[in-house]
Amino acid sequence: MKILVCITHVPDTTSKISFTDNNTKFDKTGVQYIIGPYDDYALARAVELKEQSSGSITVLNVGEAETEPTLRKALAIGADDAIRVNADPVDSFFVANQIANIAKEGNYDLIMMGRESIDFNNGVVHGMVAEILGIPGLSPVMTLDIEGTTAKMTREIEGGKESLEAELPLVLGCQEPIAEWKIPNMRGIMTARSKPLNVVEPSDNSVRTQLNNYEMPAEKGAVKMVDADNVSELVNLLKNEAKVI
């Protein structure tokens, strides 16, 4: 089984976020980057499937040269080779097109990625990829087992869970608890240095959206203490100031 795992290169959740050029550009100064947490779940499950079926894993990132350490980490975790599309991932449709073109060329059985990235949180790329390729796409997938050419899955829905089956090939957006994150060991780190990392140019420039500016969330207001016996004042504040009731 050939598996393509698409990973994002995102700021660590502990990074301090700021913007430059009148809030039109993200300031990368001092920011640490990681594999997107949801992509990490997808990669971990792909490694488990590979161990069960003796398949192969290719990791893919649409990004510039700065993302290569992130790809090397994915290779250390268990992927066999990596592909970097040499382009700034400025738009979801653009990214989906690049993934779909790589998937067509590689004839993959399973295309996995996180349910969303943690920088923009759009959660649309997996659906776009499936539509472009004309194959099933499911998200958010919480469990995954492969029996022959059939994928058996559980995904989260409002108010519960849904059990599904689909024939390969298909596209999956993954989340916990599909697998536990894997930490690369020393052997994995050493072998990752010699694994292939191929850089390809983007297949097209199909950008559909344009970023105008960034905006930081509003600062948290001051805490107001209300006497435990003053229920009417609490209700008034929740209704007229917090506007939550």
Tab-separated table of C-alpha atoms in Angstrom:
chain	number	residue	atom	x	y	z
A	1	MET	CA	0.000	0.000	0.000
A	2	LYS	CA	1.317	3.426	-0.976
A	3	ILE	CA	0.457	6.157	1.500
A	4	LEU	CA	0.866	9.900	0.968
A	5	VAL	CA	0.900	11.922	4.190
A	6	CYS	CA	0.549	15.684	3.740
A	7	ILE	CA	2.051	17.732	6.550
A	8	THR	CA	1.984	21.406	7.449
A	9	HIS	CA	4.867	23.483	8.813
A	10	VAL	CA	3.264	25.570	11.548
A	11	PRO	CA	4.374	27.713	14.501
A	12	ASP	CA	4.705	25.913	17.808
A	13	THR	CA	1.667	26.561	19.982
A	14	THR	CA	3.927	28.248	22.575
A	15	SER	CA	5.296	30.780	20.063
A	16	LYS	CA	4.587	34.477	20.490
A	17	ILE	CA	2.744	35.700	17.414
A	18	SER	CA	3.241	39.144	15.871
A	19	PHE	CA	2.918	40.842	12.485
A	20	THR	CA	4.880	43.337	10.407
A	21	ASP	CA	4.308	45.691	7.463
A	22	ASN	CA	1.122	47.192	8.868
A	23	ASN	CA	-0.219	43.754	9.889
A	24	THR	CA	0.069	42.312	6.376
A	25	LYS	CA	2.918	39.837	7.023
A	26	PHE	CA	3.546	37.240	9.700
A	27	ASP	CA	6.712	37.932	11.683
A	28	LYS	CA	8.766	34.719	11.661
A	29	THR	CA	11.500	36.115	13.911
A	30	GLY	CA	12.249	33.713	16.761
A	31	VAL	CA	9.330	31.416	15.928
A	32	GLN	CA	9.803	27.663	16.373
A	33	TYR	CA	8.061	25.429	13.832
A	34	ILE	CA	6.591	21.952	14.171
A	35	ILE	CA	4.629	19.385	12.188
A	36	GLY	CA	0.960	20.318	12.467
A	37	PRO	CA	-0.417	18.336	15.451
A	38	TYR	CA	-3.292	16.835	13.462
A	39	ASP	CA	-0.876	15.903	10.663
A	40	ASP	CA	1.273	14.232	13.322
A	41	TYR	CA	-1.668	11.950	14.161
A	42	ALA	CA	-2.070	11.077	10.480
A	43	LEU	CA	1.636	10.309	10.154
A	44	ALA	CA	1.638	8.154	13.282
A	45	ARG	CA	-1.250	6.024	11.995
A	46	ALA	CA	0.376	5.770	8.562
A	47	VAL	CA	3.535	4.381	10.187
A	48	GLU	CA	1.436	1.777	12.013
A	49	LEU	CA	-0.320	0.787	8.777
A	50	LYS	CA	3.029	0.525	6.996
A	51	GLU	CA	4.309	-1.814	9.703
A	52	GLN	CA	1.213	-3.990	9.279
A	53	SER	CA	1.203	-4.153	5.479
A	54	SER	CA	4.841	-3.556	4.444
A	55	GLY	CA	3.791	-0.531	2.432
A	56	SER	CA	5.536	2.776	1.852
A	57	ILE	CA	5.008	6.329	3.119
A	58	THR	CA	5.770	9.543	1.266
A	59	VAL	CA	5.454	12.813	3.173
A	60	LEU	CA	4.527	15.932	1.259
A	61	ASN	CA	4.725	19.603	2.143
A	62	VAL	CA	3.911	22.652	0.085
A	63	GLY	CA	6.426	25.174	1.336
A	64	GLU	CA	9.751	26.895	0.872
A	65	ALA	CA	13.216	25.640	1.895
A	66	GLU	CA	12.662	26.522	5.559
A	67	THR	CA	10.215	23.605	5.868
A	68	GLU	CA	12.822	20.922	5.144
A	69	PRO	CA	13.743	20.318	8.820
A	70	THR	CA	10.056	19.553	9.428
A	71	LEU	CA	10.100	17.062	6.546
A	72	ARG	CA	13.271	15.490	7.929
A	73	LYS	CA	11.535	14.992	11.259
A	74	ALA	CA	8.696	13.177	9.465
A	75	LEU	CA	11.305	10.965	7.776
A	76	ALA	CA	12.831	10.254	11.185
A	77	ILE	CA	9.420	9.210	12.511
A	78	GLY	CA	9.050	6.583	9.804
A	79	ALA	CA	8.319	7.979	6.335
A	80	ASP	CA	10.392	6.536	3.467
A	81	ASP	CA	10.809	9.622	1.302
A	82	ALA	CA	9.676	13.234	1.125
A	83	ILE	CA	8.490	15.708	-1.485
A	84	ARG	CA	8.564	19.465	-1.085
A	85	VAL	CA	6.609	21.589	-3.546
A	86	ASN	CA	8.719	24.726	-3.721
A	87	ALA	CA	6.059	27.377	-3.151
A	88	ASP	CA	4.576	29.554	-0.442
A	89	PRO	CA	1.260	27.928	0.633
A	90	VAL	CA	-0.717	31.139	0.266
A	91	ASP	CA	-4.118	29.653	-0.512
A	92	SER	CA	-6.022	26.453	0.343
A	93	PHE	CA	-7.054	25.768	-3.258
A	94	PHE	CA	-3.482	26.251	-4.449
A	95	VAL	CA	-2.201	23.790	-1.843
A	96	ALA	CA	-4.931	21.273	-2.682
A	97	ASN	CA	-4.046	21.460	-6.367
A	98	GLN	CA	-0.384	20.744	-5.638
A	99	ILE	CA	-1.284	17.769	-3.447
A	100	ALA	CA	-3.703	16.400	-6.033
A	101	ASN	CA	-1.118	16.632	-8.823
A	102	ILE	CA	1.498	14.801	-6.740
A	103	ALA	CA	-1.130	12.186	-5.798
A	104	LYS	CA	-2.008	11.601	-9.452
A	105	GLU	CA	1.617	11.124	-10.421
A	106	GLY	CA	2.339	8.769	-7.527
A	107	ASN	CA	-0.835	6.679	-7.796
A	108	TYR	CA	-1.257	6.501	-4.010
A	109	ASP	CA	-3.774	4.217	-2.330
A	110	LEU	CA	-4.321	6.454	0.694
A	111	ILE	CA	-3.869	10.195	1.151
A	112	MET	CA	-3.798	11.287	4.780
A	113	MET	CA	-3.478	14.651	6.494
A	114	GLY	CA	-4.719	16.422	9.592
A	115	ARG	CA	-8.323	17.561	9.778
A	116	GLU	CA	-6.961	21.140	9.732
A	117	SER	CA	-3.779	23.113	10.188
A	118	ILE	CA	-3.367	25.023	13.451
A	119	ASP	CA	-2.267	28.283	11.832
A	120	PHE	CA	-5.303	29.139	9.684
A	121	ASN	CA	-7.649	26.351	10.833
A	122	ASN	CA	-9.522	26.273	7.535
A	123	GLY	CA	-10.047	22.514	7.454
A	124	VAL	CA	-10.850	22.456	3.734
A	125	VAL	CA	-7.797	21.078	1.922
A	126	HIS	CA	-8.667	17.376	2.325
A	127	GLY	CA	-12.120	17.940	0.854
A	128	MET	CA	-10.707	19.920	-2.065
A	129	VAL	CA	-8.114	17.235	-2.807
A	130	ALA	CA	-10.780	14.523	-2.829
A	131	GLU	CA	-12.975	16.570	-5.159
A	132	ILE	CA	-10.127	17.315	-7.578
A	133	LEU	CA	-9.148	13.636	-7.683
A	134	GLY	CA	-12.749	12.426	-7.869
A	135	ILE	CA	-12.370	9.999	-4.959
A	136	PRO	CA	-14.027	9.751	-1.515
A	137	GLY	CA	-12.907	12.127	1.206
A	138	LEU	CA	-13.752	11.823	4.913
A	139	SER	CA	-13.017	13.954	7.991
A	140	PRO	CA	-12.506	14.050	10.934
A	141	VAL	CA	-11.415	10.404	11.093
A	142	MET	CA	-10.774	9.068	14.609
A	143	THR	CA	-10.015	5.402	13.898
A	144	LEU	CA	-8.749	3.688	10.757
A	145	ASP	CA	-8.198	0.044	9.806
A	146	ILE	CA	-7.453	-1.347	6.365
A	147	GLU	CA	-8.725	-4.756	5.273
A	148	GLY	CA	-7.636	-5.510	1.732
A	149	THR	CA	-8.822	-2.546	-0.321
A	150	THR	CA	-11.448	-1.481	2.215
A	151	ALA	CA	-10.932	1.215	4.832
A	152	LYS	CA	-12.978	0.930	8.016
A	153	MET	CA	-13.252	4.156	9.949
A	154	THR	CA	-14.919	6.000	12.776
A	155	ARG	CA	-15.417	9.726	12.523
A	156	GLU	CA	-16.783	12.353	14.842
A	157	ILE	CA	-20.202	13.835	14.103
A	158	GLU	CA	-22.386	16.208	16.080
A	159	GLY	CA	-23.613	14.378	19.136
A	160	GLY	CA	-21.780	11.122	18.520
A	161	LYS	CA	-19.654	8.946	16.244
A	162	GLU	CA	-20.225	7.393	12.846
A	163	SER	CA	-18.787	4.097	11.567
A	164	LEU	CA	-17.985	4.028	7.848
A	165	GLU	CA	-16.420	1.867	5.159
A	166	ALA	CA	-14.939	3.045	1.863
A	167	GLU	CA	-12.866	1.534	-0.912
A	168	LEU	CA	-9.355	2.747	-1.616
A	169	PRO	CA	-8.158	5.169	-2.880
A	170	LEU	CA	-9.481	7.885	-0.607
A	171	VAL	CA	-8.510	11.073	1.227
A	172	LEU	CA	-8.707	11.349	5.012
A	173	GLY	CA	-8.540	14.265	7.424
A	174	CYS	CA	-7.388	12.814	10.742
A	175	GLN	CA	-7.561	13.691	14.423
A	176	GLU	CA	-6.974	12.047	17.797
A	177	PRO	CA	-7.335	9.269	18.913
A	178	ILE	CA	-6.428	7.699	15.550
A	179	ALA	CA	-2.903	7.071	16.889
A	180	GLU	CA	-0.459	8.341	19.471
A	181	TRP	CA	2.212	10.799	18.394
A	182	LYS	CA	5.552	9.162	17.687
A	183	ILE	CA	8.861	10.613	18.859
A	184	PRO	CA	11.783	9.919	16.510
A	185	ASN	CA	14.538	7.797	18.041
A	186	MET	CA	18.250	8.235	17.388
A	187	ARG	CA	18.309	5.583	14.671
A	188	GLY	CA	15.412	7.283	12.917
A	189	ILE	CA	17.126	10.669	13.106
A	190	MET	CA	20.340	9.250	11.628
A	191	THR	CA	18.637	7.371	8.780
A	192	ALA	CA	16.463	10.387	7.939
A	193	ARG	CA	19.572	12.238	6.757
A	194	SER	CA	20.017	9.855	3.835
A	195	LYS	CA	16.382	9.387	2.859
A	196	PRO	CA	15.295	11.060	-0.407
A	197	LEU	CA	13.832	14.566	-0.189
A	198	ASN	CA	12.763	15.670	-3.651
A	199	VAL	CA	12.014	19.303	-4.449
A	200	VAL	CA	9.571	19.995	-7.281
A	201	GLU	CA	8.232	23.220	-8.684
A	202	PRO	CA	4.488	24.008	-8.381
A	203	SER	CA	2.358	22.653	-11.191
A	204	ASP	CA	0.270	25.818	-11.509
A	205	ASN	CA	-0.478	29.129	-9.821
A	206	SER	CA	-4.185	28.614	-9.164
A	207	VAL	CA	-4.575	31.021	-6.226
A	208	ARG	CA	-8.210	31.922	-5.524
A	209	THR	CA	-7.906	34.131	-2.428
A	210	GLN	CA	-5.704	36.982	-1.284
A	211	LEU	CA	-4.723	37.913	2.253
A	212	ASN	CA	-5.370	41.550	3.115
A	213	ASN	CA	-4.214	41.765	6.718
A	214	TYR	CA	-3.949	39.992	10.054
A	215	GLU	CA	-5.665	41.038	13.265
A	216	MET	CA	-4.843	40.029	16.812
A	217	PRO	CA	-7.742	38.944	19.034
A	218	ALA	CA	-9.054	41.525	21.471
A	219	GLU	CA	-7.273	41.638	24.814
A	220	LYS	CA	-9.015	40.025	27.738
A	221	GLY	CA	-10.989	42.435	29.871
A	222	ALA	CA	-10.568	42.913	33.596
A	223	VAL	CA	-12.111	40.360	35.935
A	224	LYS	CA	-15.177	41.523	37.847
A	225	MET	CA	-15.897	39.979	41.215
A	226	VAL	CA	-19.555	39.530	42.166
A	227	ASP	CA	-20.743	38.729	45.661
A	228	ALA	CA	-22.021	35.172	45.877
A	229	ASP	CA	-25.370	36.379	47.204
A	230	ASN	CA	-25.871	39.002	44.480
A	231	VAL	CA	-27.429	36.754	41.835
A	232	SER	CA	-29.273	39.573	40.058
A	233	GLU	CA	-26.021	41.481	39.466
A	234	LEU	CA	-24.372	38.330	38.080
A	235	VAL	CA	-27.263	37.737	35.687
A	236	ASN	CA	-27.164	41.380	34.593
A	237	LEU	CA	-23.434	41.237	33.800
A	238	LEU	CA	-23.749	37.954	31.918
A	239	LYS	CA	-26.650	39.268	29.875
A	240	ASN	CA	-25.684	42.882	29.159
A	241	GLU	CA	-21.883	42.887	29.235
A	242	ALA	CA	-20.674	39.374	28.466
A	243	LYS	CA	-23.774	38.771	26.300
A	244	VAL	CA	-23.652	35.026	26.901
A	245	ILE	CA	-27.265	34.630	27.975
